[in-house]
Coordinates of N, CA and C in Angstrom, one line a residue:
M1219 N 0.8 -1.2 0.0 CA 0.0 0.0 0.0 C 0.9 1.2 0.0
S1220 N 1.9 1.2 0.8 CA 2.8 2.3 0.9 C 3.4 2.6 -0.4
N1221 N 3.8 1.6 -1.1 CA 4.4 1.8 -2.5 C 3.4 2.4 -3.4
E1222 N 2.2 1.9 -3.4 CA 1.1 2.5 -4.3 C 0.9 3.9 -4.0
R1223 N 0.8 4.3 -2.7 CA 0.6 5.7 -2.4 C 1.8 6.6 -2.9
Q1224 N 3.0 6.0 -2.8 CA 4.1 6.8 -3.3 C 4.1 7.0 -4.9
Q1225 N 3.6 5.9 -5.6 CA 3.4 6.0 -7.0 C 2.4 7.1 -7.4
R1226 N 1.2 7.1 -6.6 CA 0.2 8.1 -6.9 C 0.7 9.5 -6.7
A1227 N 1.5 9.6 -5.6 CA 2.0 10.9 -5.3 C 3.0 11.4 -6.4
A1228 N 3.8 10.4 -6.9 CA 4.8 10.8 -7.9 C 4.0 11.2 -9.2
R1229 N 2.9 10.4 -9.5 CA 2.2 10.8 -10.7 C 1.6 12.2 -10.6
A1230 N 1.0 12.5 -9.4 CA 0.4 13.8 -9.1 C 1.4 14.9 -9.3
E1231 N 2.6 14.7 -8.7 CA 3.7 15.7 -8.8 C 4.1 15.9 -10.3
Q1232 N 4.2 14.8 -11.0 CA 4.5 14.9 -12.5 C 3.5 15.7 -13.2
M1233 N 2.2 15.4 -12.9 CA 1.1 16.2 -13.6 C 1.1 17.6 -13.2
R1234 N 1.5 17.9 -11.9 CA 1.6 19.3 -11.5 C 2.7 20.0 -12.3
K1235 N 3.8 19.4 -12.4 CA 4.9 20.0 -13.1 C 4.6 20.2 -14.6
E1236 N 3.8 19.3 -15.2 CA 3.4 19.4 -16.6 C 2.5 20.6 -16.8
R1237 N 1.5 20.7 -15.8 CA 0.6 21.9 -15.9 C 1.4 23.2 -15.8
E1238 N 2.3 23.3 -14.8 CA 3.1 24.5 -14.7 C 3.9 24.8 -16.0
K1239 N 4.4 23.7 -16.6 CA 5.2 23.9 -17.8 C 4.2 24.4 -18.9
A1240 N 3.0 23.8 -19.0 CA 2.1 24.3 -20.0 C 1.6 25.7 -19.8
D1241 N 1.4 26.1 -18.5 CA 1.0 27.4 -18.1 C 2.1 28.4 -18.5
K1242 N 3.3 28.0 -18.2 CA 4.4 28.9 -18.5 C 4.6 29.1 -20.0
K1243 N 4.4 28.0 -20.8 CA 4.4 28.1 -22.3 C 3.3 29.1 -22.8
Q1244 N 2.1 28.9 -22.2 CA 1.0 29.8 -22.7 C 1.3 31.2 -22.4
R1245 N 1.8 31.5 -21.1 CA 2.2 32.9 -20.8 C 3.2 33.5 -21.7
N1246 N 4.2 32.6 -22.1 CA 5.2 33.1 -23.0 C 4.6 33.4 -24.4
L1247 N 3.7 32.6 -24.8 CA 3.0 32.8 -26.1 C 2.2 34.1 -26.1
I1248 N 1.5 34.4 -25.0 CA 0.7 35.6 -24.9 C 1.7 36.8 -24.9
T1249 N 2.8 36.7 -24.2 CA 3.7 37.8 -24.1 C 4.3 38.1 -25.5
V1250 N 4.7 37.0 -26.2 CA 5.2 37.2 -27.6 C 4.1 37.8 -28.5
G1251 N 2.9 37.4 -28.3 CA 1.8 38.0 -29.1 C 1.6 39.5 -28.9
I1252 N 1.7 39.8 -27.6 CA 1.5 41.3 -27.2 C 2.7 42.1 -27.8
V1253 N 3.9 41.5 -27.7 CA 5.0 42.3 -28.3 C 4.9 42.4 -29.8
V1254 N 4.4 41.4 -30.5 CA 4.2 41.4 -31.9 C 3.2 42.5 -32.3
V1255 N 2.1 42.6 -31.6 CA 1.1 43.6 -31.8 C 1.6 45.0 -31.6
V1256 N 2.3 45.2 -30.5 CA 2.9 46.5 -30.2 C 3.9 46.9 -31.3
V1257 N 4.7 46.0 -31.7 CA 5.7 46.3 -32.8 C 5.0 46.7 -34.1
A1258 N 3.9 45.9 -34.4 CA 3.1 46.2 -35.6 C 2.5 47.6 -35.5
L1259 N 1.9 47.9 -34.3 CA 1.3 49.2 -34.2 C 2.3 50.4 -34.3
I1260 N 3.5 50.2 -33.8 CA 4.5 51.2 -33.9 C 4.9 51.4 -35.4
A1261 N 5.1 50.2 -36.0 CA 5.4 50.3 -37.5 C 4.3 51.0 -38.3
L1262 N 3.1 50.7 -38.0 CA 1.9 51.3 -38.7 C 1.9 52.8 -38.4
A1263 N 2.2 53.2 -37.2 CA 2.2 54.6 -36.9 C 3.3 55.3 -37.6
G1264 N 4.5 54.6 -37.7 CA 5.6 55.2 -38.4 C 5.3 55.3 -39.9
F1265 N 4.6 54.3 -40.5 CA 4.2 54.4 -41.9 C 3.2 55.5 -42.1
A1266 N 2.3 55.7 -41.2 CA 1.3 56.8 -41.3 C 2.0 58.2 -41.3
V1267 N 3.0 58.3 -40.4 CA 3.7 59.6 -40.3 C 4.5 59.8 -41.6
A1268 N 5.1 58.7 -42.1 CA 5.9 58.8 -43.3 C 5.0 59.2 -44.5
S1269 N 3.8 58.6 -44.5 CA 2.8 58.8 -45.6 C 2.4 60.3 -45.6
T1270 N 2.1 60.8 -44.4 CA 1.7 62.2 -44.2 C 2.8 63.1 -44.7
S1271 N 4.0 62.8 -44.3 CA 5.2 63.6 -44.7 C 5.3 63.6 -46.2
N1272 N 5.1 62.4 -46.8 CA 5.2 62.3 -48.3 C 4.1 63.1 -49.0
D1273 N 2.9 63.1 -48.4 CA 1.8 63.9 -48.9 C 2.1 65.4 -48.9
K1274 N 2.7 65.8 -47.8 CA 3.0 67.2 -47.7 C 4.1 67.6 -48.7
K1275 N 5.0 66.6 -48.9 CA 6.1 66.9 -49.8 C 5.5 67.0 -51.2
D1276 N 4.5 66.1 -51.5 CA 3.9 66.2 -52.9 C 3.2 67.5 -53.1
V1277 N 2.5 68.1 -52.0 CA 1.9 69.4 -52.1 C 2.8 70.5 -52.4
T1278 N 4.0 70.4 -51.8 CA 5.0 71.5 -52.0 C 5.7 71.3 -53.3
D1279 N 5.7 70.1 -53.9 CA 6.4 69.9 -55.1 C 5.6 70.1 -56.4
V1280 N 4.3 70.5 -56.2 CA 3.5 70.7 -57.4 C 4.0 71.9 -58.2
I1281 N 3.7 71.9 -59.5 CA 4.2 73.1 -60.3 C 3.3 74.3 -60.1
Q1282 N 3.8 75.4 -59.7 CA 3.1 76.6 -59.4 C 3.0 77.5 -60.7
P1283 N 1.8 77.9 -61.1 CA 1.7 78.8 -62.2 C 2.5 80.1 -61.9
A1284 N 3.1 80.7 -62.9 CA 3.7 82.0 -62.8 C 2.6 83.0 -62.5
G1285 N 2.8 83.8 -61.5 CA 1.8 84.8 -61.2 C 0.9 84.4 -60.0
A1286 N 1.0 83.1 -59.6 CA 0.2 82.7 -58.5 C 1.0 82.8 -57.2
T1287 N 0.3 82.9 -56.1 CA 1.1 83.1 -54.8 C 1.3 81.7 -54.2
K1288 N 2.2 81.6 -53.2 CA 2.5 80.3 -52.6 C 1.4 79.8 -51.8
D1289 N 0.4 80.6 -51.4 CA -0.8 80.1 -50.7 C -2.0 79.9 -51.6
F1290 N -1.7 79.7 -52.9 CA -2.7 79.3 -53.9 C -3.7 80.4 -54.2
G1291 N -3.2 81.6 -54.4 CA -4.1 82.7 -54.8 C -3.6 83.3 -56.1
I1292 N -4.5 84.0 -56.7 CA -4.2 84.8 -57.9 C -4.7 86.2 -57.6
V1293 N -3.8 87.1 -57.4 CA -4.1 88.5 -56.9 C -4.2 89.5 -58.0
Y1294 N -5.4 90.1 -58.0 CA -5.7 91.2 -59.0 C -5.7 92.5 -58.3
T1295 N -4.8 93.4 -58.6 CA -4.6 94.6 -57.8 C -5.1 95.8 -58.6
P1296 N -5.3 96.9 -57.9 CA -5.7 98.2 -58.7 C -4.7 98.5 -59.7
E1297 N -3.4 98.3 -59.4 CA -2.4 98.6 -60.4 C -2.6 97.7 -61.7
D1298 N -3.0 96.5 -61.5 CA -3.2 95.6 -62.7 C -4.4 96.1 -63.5
A1299 N -5.4 96.8 -62.8 CA -6.5 97.3 -63.5 C -6.3 98.7 -64.0
G1300 N -5.0 99.3 -63.9 CA -4.7 100.6 -64.4 C -5.1 101.7 -63.5
A1301 N -5.4 101.4 -62.2 CA -5.9 102.5 -61.3 C -4.7 103.2 -60.7
K1302 N -4.9 104.4 -60.3 CA -3.8 105.2 -59.7 C -4.1 105.2 -58.2
V1303 N -3.2 104.6 -57.4 CA -3.4 104.4 -56.0 C -2.6 105.5 -55.3
K1304 N -3.2 106.2 -54.3 CA -2.4 107.2 -53.5 C -1.3 106.5 -52.7
D1305 N -0.2 107.2 -52.5 CA 0.9 106.7 -51.8 C 0.4 106.4 -50.4
G1306 N 0.7 105.2 -49.9 CA 0.4 104.7 -48.6 C -1.0 104.1 -48.5
A1307 N -1.8 104.2 -49.5 CA -3.1 103.7 -49.5 C -3.0 102.1 -49.7
K1308 N -3.8 101.4 -48.9 CA -3.8 100.0 -48.9 C -5.2 99.5 -49.3
P1309 N -5.3 98.8 -50.4 CA -6.6 98.3 -50.8 C -7.1 97.2 -49.9
V1310 N -8.4 97.1 -49.7 CA -9.0 96.1 -48.8 C -8.9 94.8 -49.6
S1311 N -8.6 93.7 -48.9 CA -8.4 92.4 -49.5 C -9.8 91.7 -49.6
V1312 N -10.2 91.3 -50.8 CA -11.4 90.4 -51.0 C -10.9 89.1 -51.6
E1313 N -11.3 88.0 -50.9 CA -10.9 86.7 -51.4 C -12.1 85.9 -51.9
L1314 N -12.0 85.3 -53.0 CA -13.1 84.5 -53.6 C -12.7 83.1 -53.8
Y1315 N -13.3 82.2 -53.1 CA -13.1 80.7 -53.3 C -14.2 80.3 -54.3
E1316 N -13.8 79.7 -55.4 CA -14.8 79.5 -56.5 C -14.5 78.3 -57.3
D1317 N -15.5 77.8 -58.0 CA -15.4 76.7 -59.0 C -16.1 77.1 -60.2
F1318 N -15.4 77.0 -61.4 CA -16.0 77.5 -62.6 C -17.2 76.7 -63.1
Q1319 N -17.5 75.5 -62.5 CA -18.6 74.7 -62.8 C -19.8 75.0 -61.8
C1320 N -19.6 75.9 -60.8 CA -20.5 76.1 -59.7 C -21.6 77.1 -60.1
P1321 N -22.9 76.7 -60.2 CA -24.0 77.6 -60.5 C -24.1 78.7 -59.6
A1322 N -23.9 78.5 -58.3 CA -24.0 79.6 -57.3 C -22.9 80.6 -57.5
C1323 N -21.7 80.1 -58.0 CA -20.6 81.1 -58.3 C -21.0 81.9 -59.5
L1324 N -21.7 81.3 -60.4 CA -22.1 82.1 -61.6 C -23.2 83.2 -61.1
S1325 N -24.1 82.8 -60.3 CA -25.0 83.8 -59.7 C -24.3 84.9 -59.0
F1326 N -23.3 84.6 -58.2 CA -22.6 85.6 -57.5 C -21.8 86.5 -58.5
E1327 N -21.3 85.9 -59.6 CA -20.6 86.7 -60.6 C -21.5 87.6 -61.3
Q1328 N -22.7 87.1 -61.6 CA -23.7 88.0 -62.3 C -24.2 89.1 -61.4
Q1329 N -24.3 88.8 -60.1 CA -24.8 89.8 -59.2 C -23.7 90.8 -58.7
S1330 N -22.5 90.3 -58.5 CA -21.5 91.2 -57.9 C -20.2 91.3 -58.7
G1331 N -20.0 90.6 -59.8 CA -18.8 90.7 -60.6 C -18.4 92.1 -61.0
A1332 N -19.4 92.8 -61.6 CA -19.1 94.1 -62.2 C -18.8 95.1 -61.0
F1333 N -19.5 94.9 -59.9 CA -19.3 95.8 -58.7 C -17.8 95.6 -58.3
L1334 N -17.4 94.3 -58.2 CA -16.0 94.1 -57.7 C -15.0 94.6 -58.6
H1335 N -15.2 94.5 -59.9 CA -14.3 95.1 -60.9 C -14.2 96.6 -60.7
Q1336 N -15.3 97.2 -60.5 CA -15.3 98.7 -60.3 C -14.5 99.1 -59.1
Q1337 N -14.7 98.2 -58.0 CA -13.9 98.5 -56.8 C -12.4 98.4 -57.0
V1338 N -12.0 97.4 -57.8 CA -10.6 97.3 -58.1 C -10.1 98.5 -58.9
E1339 N -10.9 98.8 -59.9 CA -10.5 100.0 -60.7 C -10.5 101.3 -60.0
S1340 N -11.2 101.4 -58.9 CA -11.2 102.6 -58.1 C -10.1 102.6 -57.1
G1341 N -9.4 101.5 -56.9 CA -8.3 101.4 -56.0 C -8.8 101.0 -54.6
A1342 N -10.1 100.7 -54.4 CA -10.6 100.4 -53.1 C -10.2 99.0 -52.6
I1343 N -10.1 98.0 -53.6 CA -9.9 96.6 -53.2 C -8.9 96.0 -54.1
S1344 N -8.4 94.9 -53.6 CA -7.7 93.9 -54.5 C -8.4 92.6 -54.3
I1345 N -8.5 91.8 -55.4 CA -9.2 90.5 -55.4 C -8.2 89.4 -55.4
T1346 N -8.3 88.4 -54.5 CA -7.5 87.2 -54.5 C -8.4 86.1 -54.9
Y1347 N -8.3 85.6 -56.2 CA -9.0 84.5 -56.6 C -8.4 83.2 -56.1
R1348 N -9.2 82.3 -55.5 CA -8.7 81.1 -54.9 C -9.5 79.9 -55.5
P1349 N -8.9 79.2 -56.5 CA -9.6 78.1 -57.1 C -9.9 77.0 -56.1
F1350 N -11.2 76.5 -56.1 CA -11.6 75.5 -55.2 C -12.5 74.5 -56.0
S1351 N -11.8 73.7 -56.8 CA -12.5 72.9 -57.8 C -12.8 71.5 -57.1
F1352 N -14.1 71.4 -56.8 CA -14.6 70.2 -56.1 C -15.8 69.5 -56.8
L1353 N -16.4 70.1 -57.8 CA -17.6 69.6 -58.3 C -17.5 68.4 -59.2
D1354 N -16.3 68.2 -59.7 CA -16.1 67.0 -60.5 C -16.4 65.7 -59.7
E1355 N -16.0 65.7 -58.4 CA -16.1 64.6 -57.6 C -17.5 64.5 -57.0
N1356 N -18.4 65.5 -57.3 CA -19.7 65.5 -56.8 C -20.8 65.5 -57.9
G1357 N -20.4 65.0 -59.1 CA -21.3 64.9 -60.2 C -21.6 66.2 -60.9
G1358 N -20.8 67.2 -60.7 CA -21.0 68.5 -61.3 C -20.7 68.5 -62.8
S1359 N -19.9 67.6 -63.3 CA -19.5 67.5 -64.7 C -19.3 66.0 -65.1
T1360 N -19.6 65.7 -66.3 CA -19.4 64.4 -66.8 C -18.0 64.2 -67.5
N1361 N -17.3 65.3 -67.6 CA -16.0 65.2 -68.3 C -14.9 66.1 -67.6
E1362 N -15.1 66.2 -66.2 CA -14.1 66.9 -65.4 C -13.9 68.3 -65.8
Y1363 N -15.0 69.0 -66.1 CA -14.9 70.4 -66.6 C -14.4 71.3 -65.5
S1364 N -14.7 71.0 -64.2 CA -14.3 71.9 -63.1 C -12.8 72.0 -63.1
H1365 N -12.1 70.8 -63.1 CA -10.6 70.8 -63.1 C -10.1 71.3 -64.5
R1366 N -10.7 70.9 -65.6 CA -10.1 71.3 -66.9 C -10.2 72.8 -67.1
S1367 N -11.3 73.4 -66.8 CA -11.5 74.8 -67.0 C -10.5 75.6 -66.1
T1368 N -10.4 75.2 -64.9 CA -9.4 75.8 -64.0 C -8.0 75.7 -64.5
N1369 N -7.7 74.5 -65.0 CA -6.3 74.3 -65.6 C -6.1 75.3 -66.8
V1370 N -7.1 75.4 -67.6 CA -7.0 76.4 -68.8 C -6.8 77.8 -68.3
A1371 N -7.5 78.2 -67.3 CA -7.3 79.6 -66.7 C -5.9 79.7 -66.1
L1372 N -5.4 78.7 -65.5 CA -4.1 78.8 -64.9 C -3.0 78.8 -66.0
C1373 N -3.3 78.1 -67.1 CA -2.3 78.1 -68.2 C -2.3 79.5 -68.8
V1374 N -3.4 80.1 -68.8 CA -3.5 81.5 -69.3 C -2.7 82.4 -68.4
L1375 N -2.9 82.3 -67.1 CA -2.2 83.0 -66.1 C -0.7 82.9 -66.2
D1376 N -0.3 81.6 -66.4 CA 1.2 81.3 -66.5 C 1.8 81.9 -67.7
K1377 N 1.0 82.0 -68.8 CA 1.6 82.5 -70.1 C 1.3 84.0 -70.3
G1378 N 0.2 84.5 -69.8 CA -0.3 85.8 -70.1 C -0.4 86.8 -69.0
G1379 N -0.3 86.3 -67.7 CA -0.4 87.2 -66.6 C -1.8 87.3 -66.0
V1380 N -1.9 88.1 -64.9 CA -3.1 88.2 -64.2 C -4.2 88.8 -64.9
K1381 N -3.9 89.8 -65.8 CA -5.0 90.5 -66.5 C -5.7 89.5 -67.5
D1382 N -4.9 88.7 -68.1 CA -5.4 87.7 -69.0 C -6.2 86.7 -68.2
Y1383 N -5.7 86.3 -67.0 CA -6.5 85.4 -66.1 C -7.9 85.9 -65.8
V1384 N -7.9 87.2 -65.5 CA -9.2 87.8 -65.2 C -10.2 87.7 -66.4
K1385 N -9.6 88.0 -67.6 CA -10.4 87.8 -68.8 C -10.9 86.4 -69.0
A1386 N -10.0 85.4 -68.8 CA -10.4 84.0 -68.9 C -11.5 83.7 -67.8
H1387 N -11.3 84.2 -66.6 CA -12.2 84.0 -65.5 C -13.6 84.4 -65.9
D1388 N -13.7 85.6 -66.4 CA -15.0 86.2 -66.8 C -15.6 85.5 -67.9
Y1389 N -14.8 85.1 -68.9 CA -15.3 84.3 -70.0 C -15.9 83.0 -69.6
L1390 N -15.2 82.3 -68.7 CA -15.6 80.9 -68.3 C -16.9 81.0 -67.5
Y1391 N -17.1 82.1 -66.8 CA -18.4 82.2 -66.1 C -19.5 82.6 -67.1
A1392 N -19.2 83.4 -68.0 CA -20.2 83.9 -69.0 C -20.7 82.7 -69.9
N1393 N -19.8 81.7 -70.0 CA -20.1 80.5 -70.8 C -20.1 79.2 -70.0
Q1394 N -20.6 79.3 -68.8 CA -20.6 78.1 -68.0 C -21.6 77.0 -68.5
P1395 N -21.2 75.8 -68.6 CA -22.1 74.7 -69.1 C -23.1 74.4 -68.0
D1396 N -24.2 73.8 -68.3 CA -25.1 73.3 -67.3 C -24.5 72.3 -66.4
E1397 N -24.9 72.3 -65.1 CA -24.3 71.4 -64.2 C -24.7 70.0 -64.5
G1398 N -23.8 69.0 -64.4 CA -24.1 67.6 -64.7 C -24.0 67.3 -66.2
T1399 N -23.5 68.2 -67.0 CA -23.4 67.9 -68.4 C -21.9 67.9 -68.9
D1400 N -21.7 67.6 -70.1 CA -20.4 67.7 -70.7 C -20.0 69.2 -70.8
G1401 N -18.9 69.6 -70.4 CA -18.4 70.9 -70.7 C -17.6 70.9 -72.0
P1402 N -17.2 72.1 -72.5 CA -16.4 72.1 -73.7 C -15.1 71.3 -73.6
T1403 N -14.6 70.8 -74.6 CA -13.4 70.0 -74.6 C -12.2 71.0 -74.4
D1404 N -11.1 70.4 -74.1 CA -9.9 71.2 -74.0 C -9.6 72.0 -75.2
K1405 N -9.7 71.3 -76.4 CA -9.5 72.0 -77.7 C -10.4 73.2 -77.9
E1406 N -11.7 73.0 -77.5 CA -12.6 74.1 -77.6 C -12.3 75.3 -76.7
L1407 N -11.9 74.9 -75.5 CA -11.5 76.0 -74.5 C -10.3 76.8 -75.0
V1408 N -9.3 76.1 -75.5 CA -8.1 76.8 -76.0 C -8.5 77.7 -77.2
A1409 N -9.3 77.2 -78.0 CA -9.8 78.0 -79.2 C -10.5 79.2 -78.7
A1410 N -11.3 79.1 -77.7 CA -12.1 80.2 -77.1 C -11.2 81.3 -76.5
M1411 N -10.1 80.8 -75.8 CA -9.2 81.8 -75.3 C -8.6 82.6 -76.4
K1412 N -8.1 81.9 -77.4 CA -7.5 82.6 -78.5 C -8.4 83.6 -79.3
S1413 N -9.7 83.1 -79.5 CA -10.6 83.9 -80.3 C -11.0 85.1 -79.5
N1414 N -10.9 85.1 -78.2 CA -11.3 86.3 -77.4 C -10.0 87.1 -77.0
D1415 N -8.9 86.8 -77.7 CA -7.7 87.6 -77.5 C -7.3 87.6 -76.0
I1416 N -7.5 86.5 -75.3 CA -7.2 86.4 -73.9 C -5.7 86.2 -73.7
T1417 N -5.1 85.5 -74.5 CA -3.6 85.3 -74.4 C -3.0 85.1 -75.8
S1418 N -1.9 85.8 -76.0 CA -1.2 85.6 -77.3 C -0.3 84.4 -77.3
A1419 N 0.0 83.9 -76.1 CA 0.9 82.8 -76.0 C 0.2 81.4 -76.2
D1420 N 0.9 80.5 -76.8 CA 0.3 79.2 -77.0 C 0.2 78.4 -75.7
I1421 N -1.0 78.0 -75.3 CA -1.2 77.2 -74.0 C -1.6 75.8 -74.3
Q1422 N -1.6 75.4 -75.6 CA -2.1 74.0 -75.9 C -1.3 72.9 -75.1
S1423 N 0.0 73.0 -75.1 CA 0.8 71.9 -74.5 C 0.5 71.9 -73.0
C1424 N 0.3 73.1 -72.4 CA 0.0 73.2 -71.0 C -1.3 72.5 -70.7
V1425 N -2.3 72.8 -71.5 CA -3.6 72.2 -71.3 C -3.6 70.7 -71.6
D1426 N -2.9 70.3 -72.7 CA -2.9 68.8 -73.0 C -2.3 68.0 -71.9
T1427 N -1.3 68.5 -71.2 CA -0.6 67.8 -70.1 C -1.2 68.0 -68.8
S1428 N -2.4 68.7 -68.7 CA -3.0 69.0 -67.4 C -2.0 69.5 -66.4
R1429 N -1.2 70.4 -66.9 CA 0.0 70.8 -66.1 C -0.3 71.2 -64.7
F1430 N -1.4 72.0 -64.5 CA -1.6 72.5 -63.1 C -2.7 71.8 -62.3
V1431 N -3.1 70.6 -62.8 CA -4.1 69.9 -62.0 C -3.6 69.5 -60.6
P1432 N -2.4 69.1 -60.4 CA -1.9 68.8 -59.1 C -2.0 70.1 -58.2
W1433 N -1.7 71.2 -58.8 CA -1.8 72.5 -58.0 C -3.2 72.8 -57.7
I1434 N -4.1 72.5 -58.6 CA -5.6 72.7 -58.3 C -6.0 71.9 -57.1
D1435 N -5.6 70.6 -57.1 CA -5.9 69.7 -56.0 C -5.3 70.2 -54.7
A1436 N -4.1 70.7 -54.7 CA -3.4 71.2 -53.6 C -4.1 72.5 -53.1
A1437 N -4.6 73.3 -54.0 CA -5.3 74.5 -53.6 C -6.6 74.2 -52.9
K1438 N -7.3 73.2 -53.4 CA -8.6 72.7 -52.7 C -8.3 72.3 -51.3
E1439 N -7.2 71.5 -51.2 CA -6.8 71.0 -49.9 C -6.5 72.1 -48.9
A1440 N -5.8 73.1 -49.4 CA -5.4 74.3 -48.6 C -6.7 75.0 -48.2
G1441 N -7.7 75.2 -49.1 CA -8.9 75.8 -48.7 C -9.7 75.0 -47.7
S1442 N -9.7 73.7 -47.9 CA -10.4 72.9 -46.9 C -9.8 73.0 -45.5
D1443 N -8.5 73.1 -45.5 CA -7.8 73.3 -44.2 C -8.1 74.6 -43.5
K1444 N -8.6 75.6 -44.3 CA -9.0 76.8 -43.7 C -10.5 76.9 -43.5
G1445 N -11.2 75.7 -43.6 CA -12.6 75.7 -43.3 C -13.5 75.9 -44.4
V1446 N -13.0 76.0 -45.7 CA -13.9 76.2 -46.8 C -14.5 74.9 -47.2
S1447 N -15.8 74.9 -47.4 CA -16.4 73.6 -47.8 C -17.4 73.8 -48.9
S1448 N -17.6 75.0 -49.4 CA -18.5 75.3 -50.5 C -18.1 76.5 -51.3
T1449 N -18.7 76.7 -52.4 CA -18.4 77.9 -53.2 C -19.7 78.5 -53.6
P1450 N -19.7 79.9 -53.8 CA -18.6 80.7 -53.5 C -18.5 81.0 -52.0
T1451 N -17.2 81.1 -51.6 CA -16.9 81.5 -50.2 C -16.2 82.9 -50.4
V1452 N -16.8 83.9 -49.8 CA -16.2 85.3 -50.0 C -15.8 85.8 -48.7
K1453 N -14.6 86.3 -48.6 CA -14.0 86.9 -47.4 C -13.6 88.4 -47.7
V1454 N -13.9 89.3 -46.8 CA -13.5 90.7 -46.9 C -12.6 90.9 -45.7
A1455 N -11.3 91.3 -46.0 CA -10.4 91.5 -44.9 C -10.3 90.3 -44.0
G1456 N -10.4 89.1 -44.6 CA -10.2 87.9 -43.8 C -11.5 87.4 -43.1
K1457 N -12.6 88.1 -43.2 CA -13.8 87.7 -42.6 C -14.8 87.3 -43.6
K1458 N -15.4 86.1 -43.4 CA -16.3 85.5 -44.3 C -17.7 86.3 -44.3
L1459 N -18.2 86.5 -45.5 CA -19.5 87.1 -45.6 C -20.5 86.0 -45.9
E1460 N -21.6 85.9 -45.1 CA -22.6 84.9 -45.2 C -23.5 85.1 -46.4
S1461 N -23.7 86.4 -46.7 CA -24.6 86.8 -47.8 C -23.9 87.9 -48.6
P1462 N -23.0 87.5 -49.6 CA -22.2 88.4 -50.3 C -22.9 89.2 -51.4
T1463 N -23.9 89.9 -51.1 CA -24.6 90.8 -52.1 C -23.7 92.0 -52.3
P1464 N -23.9 92.8 -53.4 CA -23.1 94.0 -53.5 C -23.3 95.0 -52.3
Q1465 N -24.5 95.0 -51.7 CA -24.6 95.9 -50.6 C -23.8 95.4 -49.4
A1466 N -23.8 94.1 -49.2 CA -23.1 93.6 -48.0 C -21.6 93.7 -48.3
L1467 N -21.2 93.5 -49.5 CA -19.8 93.7 -49.9 C -19.3 95.2 -49.7
Q1468 N -20.2 96.1 -50.1 CA -19.8 97.5 -49.9 C -19.7 97.9 -48.5
A1469 N -20.6 97.4 -47.6 CA -20.6 97.7 -46.2 C -19.3 97.1 -45.6
A1470 N -19.0 95.9 -46.0 CA -17.8 95.2 -45.4 C -16.5 95.9 -45.8
I1471 N -16.5 96.3 -47.1 CA -15.3 97.0 -47.6 C -15.1 98.4 -46.9
D1472 N -16.2 99.1 -46.8 CA -16.1 100.4 -46.1 C -15.7 100.2 -44.6
K1473 N -16.2 99.2 -44.0 CA -15.8 99.0 -42.6 C -14.3 98.6 -42.4
A1474 N -13.9 97.8 -43.4 CA -12.5 97.4 -43.3 C -11.5 98.5 -43.7
A1475 N -12.0 99.4 -44.6 CA -11.2 100.5 -45.0 C -11.0 101.5 -43.8
K1476 N -12.1 101.7 -43.0 CA -12.0 102.6 -41.9 C -11.1 102.0 -40.8
A1477 N -11.2 100.7 -40.6 CA -10.4 100.0 -39.6 C -8.9 100.1 -39.9

């Protein structure tokens, strides 16, 4: 009997040691699993940071049209309009975020475009046009007219300067295609620029290669970062106007000029 009890005790001890060994192995596996997950998360975070850095690098590496500012603006000053500005006088800044395919932008242009031109010509304001082409991705055009028309205008700016850009700007609004339809082809747009004496320089190669489309996308991203989500977005002296009628614009311009 004594020998049998000793054998049972030995077997029990062996089973206990095997359980401890199994438990230790399981704990080691869990620890290794946790370490693998942590390393993977760190690697993923590093990849995300690297991707973000690369995106920022891409934004800064896009080709900038001659005559555009580093913050994605096209500035039309009283001097560009032939106005005589008194020494020391500083025109009020008016910013326009717009999309050439945007019907609301066309309504704004019809309502306030002539008024703003008069204000520039009088020396009261400067206009900073800020392309915000987003309607292609929202069904505004069936052939990417939003991006293509903006690229044409930027090609005009690059070759002919800001005064030609303003002419192209006004032409594109005066001939805006219906929303959700095909806009004019690149060839037709280039021909329209030439027939209206908007630029004497050849912009065909610039248009054919979509030269400034990356800049257009970067400009939209920059606008979004500033809280712009729709067009037209109008700012006077940095302050957004909720209802940019000529009367509201005049009041905001006068207030900014006095300040």
